[in-house]
Coordinates of C-alpha atoms in Angstrom, one line a residue:
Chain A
X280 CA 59.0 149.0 111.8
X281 CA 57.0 146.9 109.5
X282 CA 57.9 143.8 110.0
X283 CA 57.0 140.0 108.2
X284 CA 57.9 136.8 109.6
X285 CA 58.1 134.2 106.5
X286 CA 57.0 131.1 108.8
X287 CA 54.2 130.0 111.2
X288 CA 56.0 127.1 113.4
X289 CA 57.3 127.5 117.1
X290 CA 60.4 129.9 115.8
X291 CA 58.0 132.1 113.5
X292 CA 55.6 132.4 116.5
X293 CA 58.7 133.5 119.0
X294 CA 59.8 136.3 116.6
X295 CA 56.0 137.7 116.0
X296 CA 55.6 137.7 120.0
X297 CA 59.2 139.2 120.4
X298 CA 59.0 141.7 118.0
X299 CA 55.0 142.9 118.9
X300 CA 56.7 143.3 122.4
X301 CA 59.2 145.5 121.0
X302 CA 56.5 147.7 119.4
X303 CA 57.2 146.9 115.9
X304 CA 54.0 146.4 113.3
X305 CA 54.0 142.4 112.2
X306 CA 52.7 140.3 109.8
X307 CA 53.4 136.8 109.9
X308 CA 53.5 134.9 106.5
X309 CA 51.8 131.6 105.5
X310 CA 51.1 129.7 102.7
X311 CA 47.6 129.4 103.3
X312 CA 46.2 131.4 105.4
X313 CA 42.7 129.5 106.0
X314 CA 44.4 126.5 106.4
X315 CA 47.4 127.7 109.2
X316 CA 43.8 129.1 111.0
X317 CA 42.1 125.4 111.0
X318 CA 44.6 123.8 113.2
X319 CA 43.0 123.9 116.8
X320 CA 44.5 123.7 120.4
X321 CA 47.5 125.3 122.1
X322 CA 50.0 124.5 118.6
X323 CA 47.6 126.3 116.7
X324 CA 48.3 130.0 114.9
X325 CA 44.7 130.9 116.6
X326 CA 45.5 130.1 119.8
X327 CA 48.5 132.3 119.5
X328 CA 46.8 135.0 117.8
X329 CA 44.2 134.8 120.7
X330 CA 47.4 135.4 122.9
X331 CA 49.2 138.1 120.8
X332 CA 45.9 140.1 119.2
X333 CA 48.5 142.3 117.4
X334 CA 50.6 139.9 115.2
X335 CA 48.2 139.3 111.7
X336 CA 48.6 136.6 109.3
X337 CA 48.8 136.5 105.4
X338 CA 50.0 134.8 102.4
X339 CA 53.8 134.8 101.9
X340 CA 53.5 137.6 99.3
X341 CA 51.0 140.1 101.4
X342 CA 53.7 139.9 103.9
X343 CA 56.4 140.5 102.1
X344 CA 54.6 143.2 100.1
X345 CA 53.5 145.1 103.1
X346 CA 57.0 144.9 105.1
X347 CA 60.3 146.7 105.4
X348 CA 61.9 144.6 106.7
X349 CA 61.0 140.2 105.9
X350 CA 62.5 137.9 108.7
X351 CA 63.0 134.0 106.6
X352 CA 62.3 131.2 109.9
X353 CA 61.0 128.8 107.3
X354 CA 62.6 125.0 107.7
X355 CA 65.6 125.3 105.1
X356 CA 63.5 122.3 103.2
X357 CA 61.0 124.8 102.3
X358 CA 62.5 127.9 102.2
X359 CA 63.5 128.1 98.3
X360 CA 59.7 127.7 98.3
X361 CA 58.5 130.6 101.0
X362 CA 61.1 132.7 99.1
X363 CA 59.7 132.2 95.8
X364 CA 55.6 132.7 96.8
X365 CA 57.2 135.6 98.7
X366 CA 58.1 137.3 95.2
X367 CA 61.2 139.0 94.0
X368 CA 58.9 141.9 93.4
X369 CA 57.7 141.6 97.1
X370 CA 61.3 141.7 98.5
X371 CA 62.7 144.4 95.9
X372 CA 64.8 147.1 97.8
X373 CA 64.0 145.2 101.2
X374 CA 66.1 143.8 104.0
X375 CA 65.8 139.7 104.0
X376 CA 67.0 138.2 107.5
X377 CA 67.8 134.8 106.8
X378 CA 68.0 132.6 109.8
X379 CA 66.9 129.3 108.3
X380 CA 69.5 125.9 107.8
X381 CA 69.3 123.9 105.2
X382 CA 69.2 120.0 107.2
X383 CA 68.5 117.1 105.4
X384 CA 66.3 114.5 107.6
X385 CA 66.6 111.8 105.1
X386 CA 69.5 110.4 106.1
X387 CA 68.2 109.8 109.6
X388 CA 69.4 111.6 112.8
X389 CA 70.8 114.1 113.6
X390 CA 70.3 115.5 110.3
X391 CA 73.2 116.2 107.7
X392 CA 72.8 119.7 105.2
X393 CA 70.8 119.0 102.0
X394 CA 73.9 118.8 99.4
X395 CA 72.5 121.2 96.9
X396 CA 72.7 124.6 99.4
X397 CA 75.9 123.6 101.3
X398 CA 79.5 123.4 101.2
X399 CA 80.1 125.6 98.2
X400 CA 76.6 127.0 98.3
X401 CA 74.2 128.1 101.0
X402 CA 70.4 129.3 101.6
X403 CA 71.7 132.5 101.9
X404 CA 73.2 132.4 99.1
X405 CA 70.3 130.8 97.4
X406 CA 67.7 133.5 98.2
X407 CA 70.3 136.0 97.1
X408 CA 70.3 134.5 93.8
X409 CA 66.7 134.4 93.9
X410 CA 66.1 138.1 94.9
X411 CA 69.2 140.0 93.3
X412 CA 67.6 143.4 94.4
X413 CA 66.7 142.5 97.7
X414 CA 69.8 142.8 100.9
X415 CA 69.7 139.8 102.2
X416 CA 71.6 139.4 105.8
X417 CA 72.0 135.7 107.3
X418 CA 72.1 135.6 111.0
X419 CA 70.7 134.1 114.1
X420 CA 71.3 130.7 112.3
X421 CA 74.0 129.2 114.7
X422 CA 72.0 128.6 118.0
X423 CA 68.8 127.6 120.0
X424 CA 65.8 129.8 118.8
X425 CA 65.5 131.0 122.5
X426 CA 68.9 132.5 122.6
X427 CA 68.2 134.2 118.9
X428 CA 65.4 136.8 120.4
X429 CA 66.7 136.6 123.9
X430 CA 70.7 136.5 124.3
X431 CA 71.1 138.0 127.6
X432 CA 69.1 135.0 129.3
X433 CA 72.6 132.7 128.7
X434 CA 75.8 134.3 130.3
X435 CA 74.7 138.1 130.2
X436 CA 74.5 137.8 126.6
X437 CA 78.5 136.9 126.0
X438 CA 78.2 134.5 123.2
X439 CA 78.8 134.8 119.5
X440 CA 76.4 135.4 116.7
X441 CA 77.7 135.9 113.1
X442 CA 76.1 138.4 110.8
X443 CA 76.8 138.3 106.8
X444 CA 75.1 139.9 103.7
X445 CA 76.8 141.7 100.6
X446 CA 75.0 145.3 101.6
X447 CA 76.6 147.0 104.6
X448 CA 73.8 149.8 105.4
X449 CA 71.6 146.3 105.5
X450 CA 74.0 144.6 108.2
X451 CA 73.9 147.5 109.9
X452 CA 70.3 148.4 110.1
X453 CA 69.9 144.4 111.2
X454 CA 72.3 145.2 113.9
X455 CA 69.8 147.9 115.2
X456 CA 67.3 145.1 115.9
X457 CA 69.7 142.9 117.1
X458 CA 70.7 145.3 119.3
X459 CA 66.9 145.5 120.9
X460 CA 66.6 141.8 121.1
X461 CA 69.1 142.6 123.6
X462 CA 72.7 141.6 121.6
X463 CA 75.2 143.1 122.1
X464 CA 77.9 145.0 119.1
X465 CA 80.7 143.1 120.9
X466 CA 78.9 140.1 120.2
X467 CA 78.3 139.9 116.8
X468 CA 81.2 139.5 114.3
X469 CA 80.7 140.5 110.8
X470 CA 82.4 137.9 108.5
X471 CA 81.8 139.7 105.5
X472 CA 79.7 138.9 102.7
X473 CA 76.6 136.5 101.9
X474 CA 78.9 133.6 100.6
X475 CA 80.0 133.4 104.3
X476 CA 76.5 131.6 104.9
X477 CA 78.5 128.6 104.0
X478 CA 80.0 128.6 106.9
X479 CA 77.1 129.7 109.6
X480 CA 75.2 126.8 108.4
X481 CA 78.1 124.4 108.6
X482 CA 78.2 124.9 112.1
X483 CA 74.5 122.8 112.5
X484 CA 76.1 119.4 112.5
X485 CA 78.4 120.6 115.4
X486 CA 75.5 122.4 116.7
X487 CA 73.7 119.3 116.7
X488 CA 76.0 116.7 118.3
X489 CA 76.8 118.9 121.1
X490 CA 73.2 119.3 121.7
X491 CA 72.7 115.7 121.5
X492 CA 76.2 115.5 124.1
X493 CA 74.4 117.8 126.6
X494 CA 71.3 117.0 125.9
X495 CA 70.0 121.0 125.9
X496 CA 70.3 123.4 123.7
X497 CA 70.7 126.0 126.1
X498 CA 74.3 126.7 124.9
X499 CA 76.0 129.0 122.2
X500 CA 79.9 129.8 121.1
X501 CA 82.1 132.2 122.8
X502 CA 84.8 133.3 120.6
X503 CA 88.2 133.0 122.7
X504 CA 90.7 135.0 122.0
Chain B
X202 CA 105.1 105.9 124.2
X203 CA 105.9 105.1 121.3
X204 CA 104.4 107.4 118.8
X205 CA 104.4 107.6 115.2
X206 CA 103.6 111.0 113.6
X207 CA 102.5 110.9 109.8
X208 CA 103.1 114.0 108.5
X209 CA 106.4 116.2 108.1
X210 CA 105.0 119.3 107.5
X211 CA 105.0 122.4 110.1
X212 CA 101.9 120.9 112.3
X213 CA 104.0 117.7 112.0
X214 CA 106.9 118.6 113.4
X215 CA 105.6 120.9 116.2
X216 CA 104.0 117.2 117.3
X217 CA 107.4 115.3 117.4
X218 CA 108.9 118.4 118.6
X219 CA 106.1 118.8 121.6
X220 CA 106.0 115.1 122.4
X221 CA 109.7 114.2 122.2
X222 CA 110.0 117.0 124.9
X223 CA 106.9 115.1 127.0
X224 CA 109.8 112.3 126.8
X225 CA 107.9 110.4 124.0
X226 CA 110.0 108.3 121.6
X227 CA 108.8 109.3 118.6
X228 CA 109.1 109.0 114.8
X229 CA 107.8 110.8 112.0
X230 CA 106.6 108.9 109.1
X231 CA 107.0 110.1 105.6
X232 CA 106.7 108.7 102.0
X233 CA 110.4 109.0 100.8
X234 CA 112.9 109.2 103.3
X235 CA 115.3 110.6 101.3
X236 CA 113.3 113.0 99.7
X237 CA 112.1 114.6 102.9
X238 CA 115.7 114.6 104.2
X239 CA 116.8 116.1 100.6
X240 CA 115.2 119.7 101.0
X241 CA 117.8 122.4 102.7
X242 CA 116.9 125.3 104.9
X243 CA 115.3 126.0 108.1
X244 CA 111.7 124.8 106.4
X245 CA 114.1 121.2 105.8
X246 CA 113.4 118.0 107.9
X247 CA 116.7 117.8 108.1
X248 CA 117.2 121.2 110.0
X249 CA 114.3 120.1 112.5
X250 CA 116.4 116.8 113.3
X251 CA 119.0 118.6 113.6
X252 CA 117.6 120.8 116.7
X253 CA 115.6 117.6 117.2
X254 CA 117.7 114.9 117.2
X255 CA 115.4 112.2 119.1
X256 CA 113.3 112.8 116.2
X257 CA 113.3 109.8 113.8
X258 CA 112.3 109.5 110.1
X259 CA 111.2 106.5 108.5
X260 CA 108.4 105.4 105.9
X261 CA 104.9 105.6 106.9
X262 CA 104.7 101.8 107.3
X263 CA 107.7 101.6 109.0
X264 CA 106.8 104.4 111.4
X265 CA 103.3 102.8 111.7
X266 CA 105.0 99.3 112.5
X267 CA 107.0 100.6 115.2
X268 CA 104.4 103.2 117.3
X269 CA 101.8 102.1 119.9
X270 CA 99.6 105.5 119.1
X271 CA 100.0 107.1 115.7
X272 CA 98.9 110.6 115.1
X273 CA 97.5 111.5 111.6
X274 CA 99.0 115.3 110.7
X275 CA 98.4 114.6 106.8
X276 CA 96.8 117.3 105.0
X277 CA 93.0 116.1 103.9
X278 CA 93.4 115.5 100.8
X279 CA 96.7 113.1 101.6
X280 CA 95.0 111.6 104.3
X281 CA 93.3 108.2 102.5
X282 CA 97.0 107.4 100.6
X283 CA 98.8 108.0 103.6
X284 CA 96.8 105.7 105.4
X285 CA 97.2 103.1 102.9
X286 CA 100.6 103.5 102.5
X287 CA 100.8 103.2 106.5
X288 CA 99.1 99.9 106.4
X289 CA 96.1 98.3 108.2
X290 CA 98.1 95.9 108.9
X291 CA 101.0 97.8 110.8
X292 CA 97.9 99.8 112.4
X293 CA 95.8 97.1 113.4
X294 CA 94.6 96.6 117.5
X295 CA 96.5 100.6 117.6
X296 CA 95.0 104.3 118.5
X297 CA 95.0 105.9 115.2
X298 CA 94.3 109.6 116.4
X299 CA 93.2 111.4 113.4
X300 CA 93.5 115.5 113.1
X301 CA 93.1 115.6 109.8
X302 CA 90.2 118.0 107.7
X303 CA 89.0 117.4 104.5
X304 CA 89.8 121.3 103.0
X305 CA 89.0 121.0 99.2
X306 CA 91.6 124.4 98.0
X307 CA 90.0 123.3 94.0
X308 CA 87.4 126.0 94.4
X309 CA 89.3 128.8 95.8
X310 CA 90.1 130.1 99.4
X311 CA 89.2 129.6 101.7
X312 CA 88.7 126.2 101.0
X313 CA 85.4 124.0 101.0
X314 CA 85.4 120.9 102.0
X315 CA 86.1 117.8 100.2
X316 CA 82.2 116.2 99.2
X317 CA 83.8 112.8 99.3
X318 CA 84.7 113.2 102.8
X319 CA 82.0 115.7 104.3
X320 CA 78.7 115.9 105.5
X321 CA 77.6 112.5 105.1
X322 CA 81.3 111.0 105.9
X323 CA 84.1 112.2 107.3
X324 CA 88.1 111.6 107.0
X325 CA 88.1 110.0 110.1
X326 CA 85.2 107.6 109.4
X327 CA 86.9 107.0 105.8
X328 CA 90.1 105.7 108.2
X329 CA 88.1 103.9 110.4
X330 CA 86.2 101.9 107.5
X331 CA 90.1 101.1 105.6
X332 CA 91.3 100.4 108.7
X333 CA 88.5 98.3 111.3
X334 CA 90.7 97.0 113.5
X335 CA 92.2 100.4 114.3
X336 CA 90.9 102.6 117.4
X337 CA 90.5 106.0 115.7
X338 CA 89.7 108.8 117.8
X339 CA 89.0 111.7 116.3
X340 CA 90.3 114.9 117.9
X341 CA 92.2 118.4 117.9
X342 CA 91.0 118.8 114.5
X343 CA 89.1 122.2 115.3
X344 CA 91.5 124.7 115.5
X345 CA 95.1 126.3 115.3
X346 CA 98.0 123.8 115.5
X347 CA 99.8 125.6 118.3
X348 CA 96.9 125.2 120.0
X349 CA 96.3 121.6 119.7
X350 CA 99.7 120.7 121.4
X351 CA 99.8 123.8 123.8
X352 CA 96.3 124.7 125.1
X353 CA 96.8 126.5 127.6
X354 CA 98.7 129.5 126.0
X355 CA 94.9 131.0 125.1
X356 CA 92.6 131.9 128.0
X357 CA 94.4 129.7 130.7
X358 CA 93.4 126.6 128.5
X359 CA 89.7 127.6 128.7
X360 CA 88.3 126.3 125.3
X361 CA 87.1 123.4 124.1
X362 CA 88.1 120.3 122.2
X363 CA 85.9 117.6 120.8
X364 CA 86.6 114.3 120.8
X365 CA 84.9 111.2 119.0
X366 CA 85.6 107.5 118.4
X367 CA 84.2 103.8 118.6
X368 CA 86.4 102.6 121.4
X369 CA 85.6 103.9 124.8
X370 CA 88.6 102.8 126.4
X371 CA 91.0 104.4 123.4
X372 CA 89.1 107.6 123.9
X373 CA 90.2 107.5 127.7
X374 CA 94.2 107.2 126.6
X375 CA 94.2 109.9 123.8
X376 CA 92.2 112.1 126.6
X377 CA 95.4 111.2 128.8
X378 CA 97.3 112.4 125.7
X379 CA 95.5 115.5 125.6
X380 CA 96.0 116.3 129.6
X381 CA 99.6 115.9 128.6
X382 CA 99.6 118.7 126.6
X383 CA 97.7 120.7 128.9
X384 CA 93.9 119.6 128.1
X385 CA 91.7 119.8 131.0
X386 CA 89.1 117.3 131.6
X387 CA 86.5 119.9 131.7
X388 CA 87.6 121.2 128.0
X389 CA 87.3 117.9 126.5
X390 CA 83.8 117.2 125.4
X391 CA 83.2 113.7 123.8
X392 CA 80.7 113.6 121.1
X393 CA 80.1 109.9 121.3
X394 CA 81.2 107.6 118.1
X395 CA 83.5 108.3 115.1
X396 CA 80.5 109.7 112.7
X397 CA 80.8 113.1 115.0
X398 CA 84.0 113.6 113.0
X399 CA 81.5 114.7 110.1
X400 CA 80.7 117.6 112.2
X401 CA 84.1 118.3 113.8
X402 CA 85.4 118.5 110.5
X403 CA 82.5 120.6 109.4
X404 CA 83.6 123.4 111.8
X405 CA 86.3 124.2 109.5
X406 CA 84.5 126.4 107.0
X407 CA 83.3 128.7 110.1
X408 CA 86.8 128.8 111.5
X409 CA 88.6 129.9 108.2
X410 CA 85.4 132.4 108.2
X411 CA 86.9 133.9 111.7
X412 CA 89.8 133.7 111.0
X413 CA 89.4 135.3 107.9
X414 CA 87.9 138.5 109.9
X415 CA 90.3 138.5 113.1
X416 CA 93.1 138.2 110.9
X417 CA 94.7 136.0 113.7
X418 CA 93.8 132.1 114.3
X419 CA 94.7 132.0 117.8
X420 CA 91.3 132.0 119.0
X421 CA 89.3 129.1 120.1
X422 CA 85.8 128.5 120.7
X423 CA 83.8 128.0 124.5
X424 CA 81.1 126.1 125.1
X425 CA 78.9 129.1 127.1
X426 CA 75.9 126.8 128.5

C-alpha cells in the first residue's frame, strides 16, 4: 500500500524502515523538506535515507496527497500543526493512524497531558474534528515505539494494544497491518469509537512512571482476566 | 489494628467486612451516624452490622480519632470534605491510605476525571497537602473493589498494584496490609512519591474504557516486561 508517515524523528524513521520491509510504497512527511535534508550525521533523515534508499520524503501535504493510508508519529505538541499542513483535502476519504500523545513538558518531568486535548478531549479526537471526512483510527499510542512495529519481540507478542476510530471498515483494514507488524487479533481490543482516545492517551502518565520505576521501556499491559 | 474506614458505601463495607474477618478492629466512619443507620434493607448499614457486628459506626472524626491506619473509600468527589471533616488533627503522625479517584460523572458516562484533581494533581496529593503530617500512601486505586481486598481470586493474584507515597517506612506497613489480603510482593510495584497518584488515578478513564468493552470489571492489568 501507499503509505505516509506524518513525522521525521526516531518513531517516524522506525515506521518508514518497518513498513519498506514489509514491501509497502512510503513516503515520509516533513515540513520542510530541504531543511529535514541539511541535518548531517547518524540522526540525520540522509543518513537514513542512505540506509533505506526506498522510503522518500516530502512536505506534509505531498504525503498525505499521494497515500492511502497517512500514519500521524508527530510529537502531540505539533500534531494539530502536521494535521493541518497535511490538508483536509489531502486526508479526504483516507485512513489516519493516530499514534501520537498529547504531553506537556512545561510542567517539568515526567510530563503531564497538555489540558486542551485531554480528559474530555483527545488528539484523536482533535484531528477528527479537523478532518470530518477522513477515518481516523488511534492506536499504537500506549507503549514503547519498539514494541508498536515489533510486538512479538516482548512475551511472544501477548500484550494489549487498544484500537479506536468511529469507522469500522477503517479499524479493520488497520488491523490488517497490525496484523503484519506481527499483532496478534487476540491482542488488540476494540474499545469502540474515536472519543475512546481519551483514555489511550491517559494511560501516558502511568506509562511514564512505570518507565521511570523500571527504568526501561521494554514493557506493555497484559489485560488479566 | 486499629482501622478506620471512611466510607459506608458497598467498597466500604466489603473493607470492614474483609478486615474485621483478618481480625482487625475496625470502624467505619460516616457523616451522620443516624442517618447512615436510618436507611432499611439489605443496601442498609444497619443490615451489614447486623451480619457484621464487630463493625462499628461513628463520625469521621471520631473514627479518625480512634484508628492507627485509616482507609479512604469516599467517592472522589467526597473525598476533600470527608477529609476535612475527619480532621488533620485526629490524622496527624497516621497512614492515611487513600483509594479514592477523582471520576467527574458532570459530563456524562463514563465519567472524566475531575480537572481540579487530575493531571497536574491528584486526590491523594490534595490529602497529603490538607493533611502534612499524615503518611498517605496511595494505593488499590486501579481496579475493581473485589479485587483490591481479595487479589488472588483473578489469575492466582498475578496482577499488579501500584503504590506511591512520601514515607518509605508507611509504604512498607500498607504493603504488609496488602500481603494480608493476598498481595504478593512481586505485584506490588512502588512508583516512588505521592505525585504518582496523578497517574494512578489517570488509569481510570482506560479502565472504564475496558470495562466498558468486556462488559465485566474483573480484569486487572500485568506488567509484561
Amino acid at each position: 500500500m501507499k503509505i505516509a508517515v506524518l513525522g521525521t524523528g526516531g518513531v517516524g524513521k522506525a515506521f518508514a524502515k518497518r513498513l519498506t520491509e514489509l514491501n509497502h510504497e512510503i513516503i515520509v512527511g516533513t515540513r520542510d523538506v530541504a531543511k529535514t535534508l541539511e541535518k548531517e550525521g547518524e540522526a540525520g533523515f540522509k543518513h537514513f535515507q542512505s540506509q533505506n534508499p526506498n522510503v522518500k520524503l516530502a512536505t506534509f501535504a505531498d504525503a498525505a496527497a499521494f497515500a492511502e493510508i497517512i500514519i500521524n508519529v508527530s510529537k502531540g505538541e505539533n500534531t494539530v500543526d502536521v494535521i493541518k499542513a497535511a490538508g483536509a483535502t489531502n486526508l479526504k476519504e483516507k485512513i489516519l493512524i493516530d499514534i501520537s500523545n498529547p504531553l506537556d513538558f512545561s510542567n517539568g518531568m515526567p510530563p503531564s497531558l497538555i489540558p486542551e486535548y485531554s480528559n474530555t478531549n483527545s488528539l484523536g479526537e482533535e484531528i477528527q474534528r479537523l478532518c470530518p471526512d477522513t477515518k481516523v483510527v488511534k492506536t499504537l499510542n500506549t507503549m514503547w515505539n519498539g514494541l508498536m512495529i515489533n510486538p512479538t519481540q516482548l512475551a511472544n507478542g501477548d500484550h494489549i494494544n487498544y484500537i479506536c476510530g468511529n469507522d469500522e471498515s477503517a479499524k479493520k483494514k488497520v488491523i490488517s497491518l497490525l496484523n503484519e507488524f506481527g499483532w496478534k487479533n487476540e491482542s488488540i481490543l476494540d474499545l469502540g469509537d474515536i472519543t475512546s482516545a481519551r483514555a489511550t492517551e491517559a494511560t501516558l502518565p502511568i506509562w511514564l512512571r512505570i518507565y521511570g520505576a523500571k527504568k526501561t521501556g521494554a514493557f506493555n499491559f497484559r489485560i488479566v482476566s
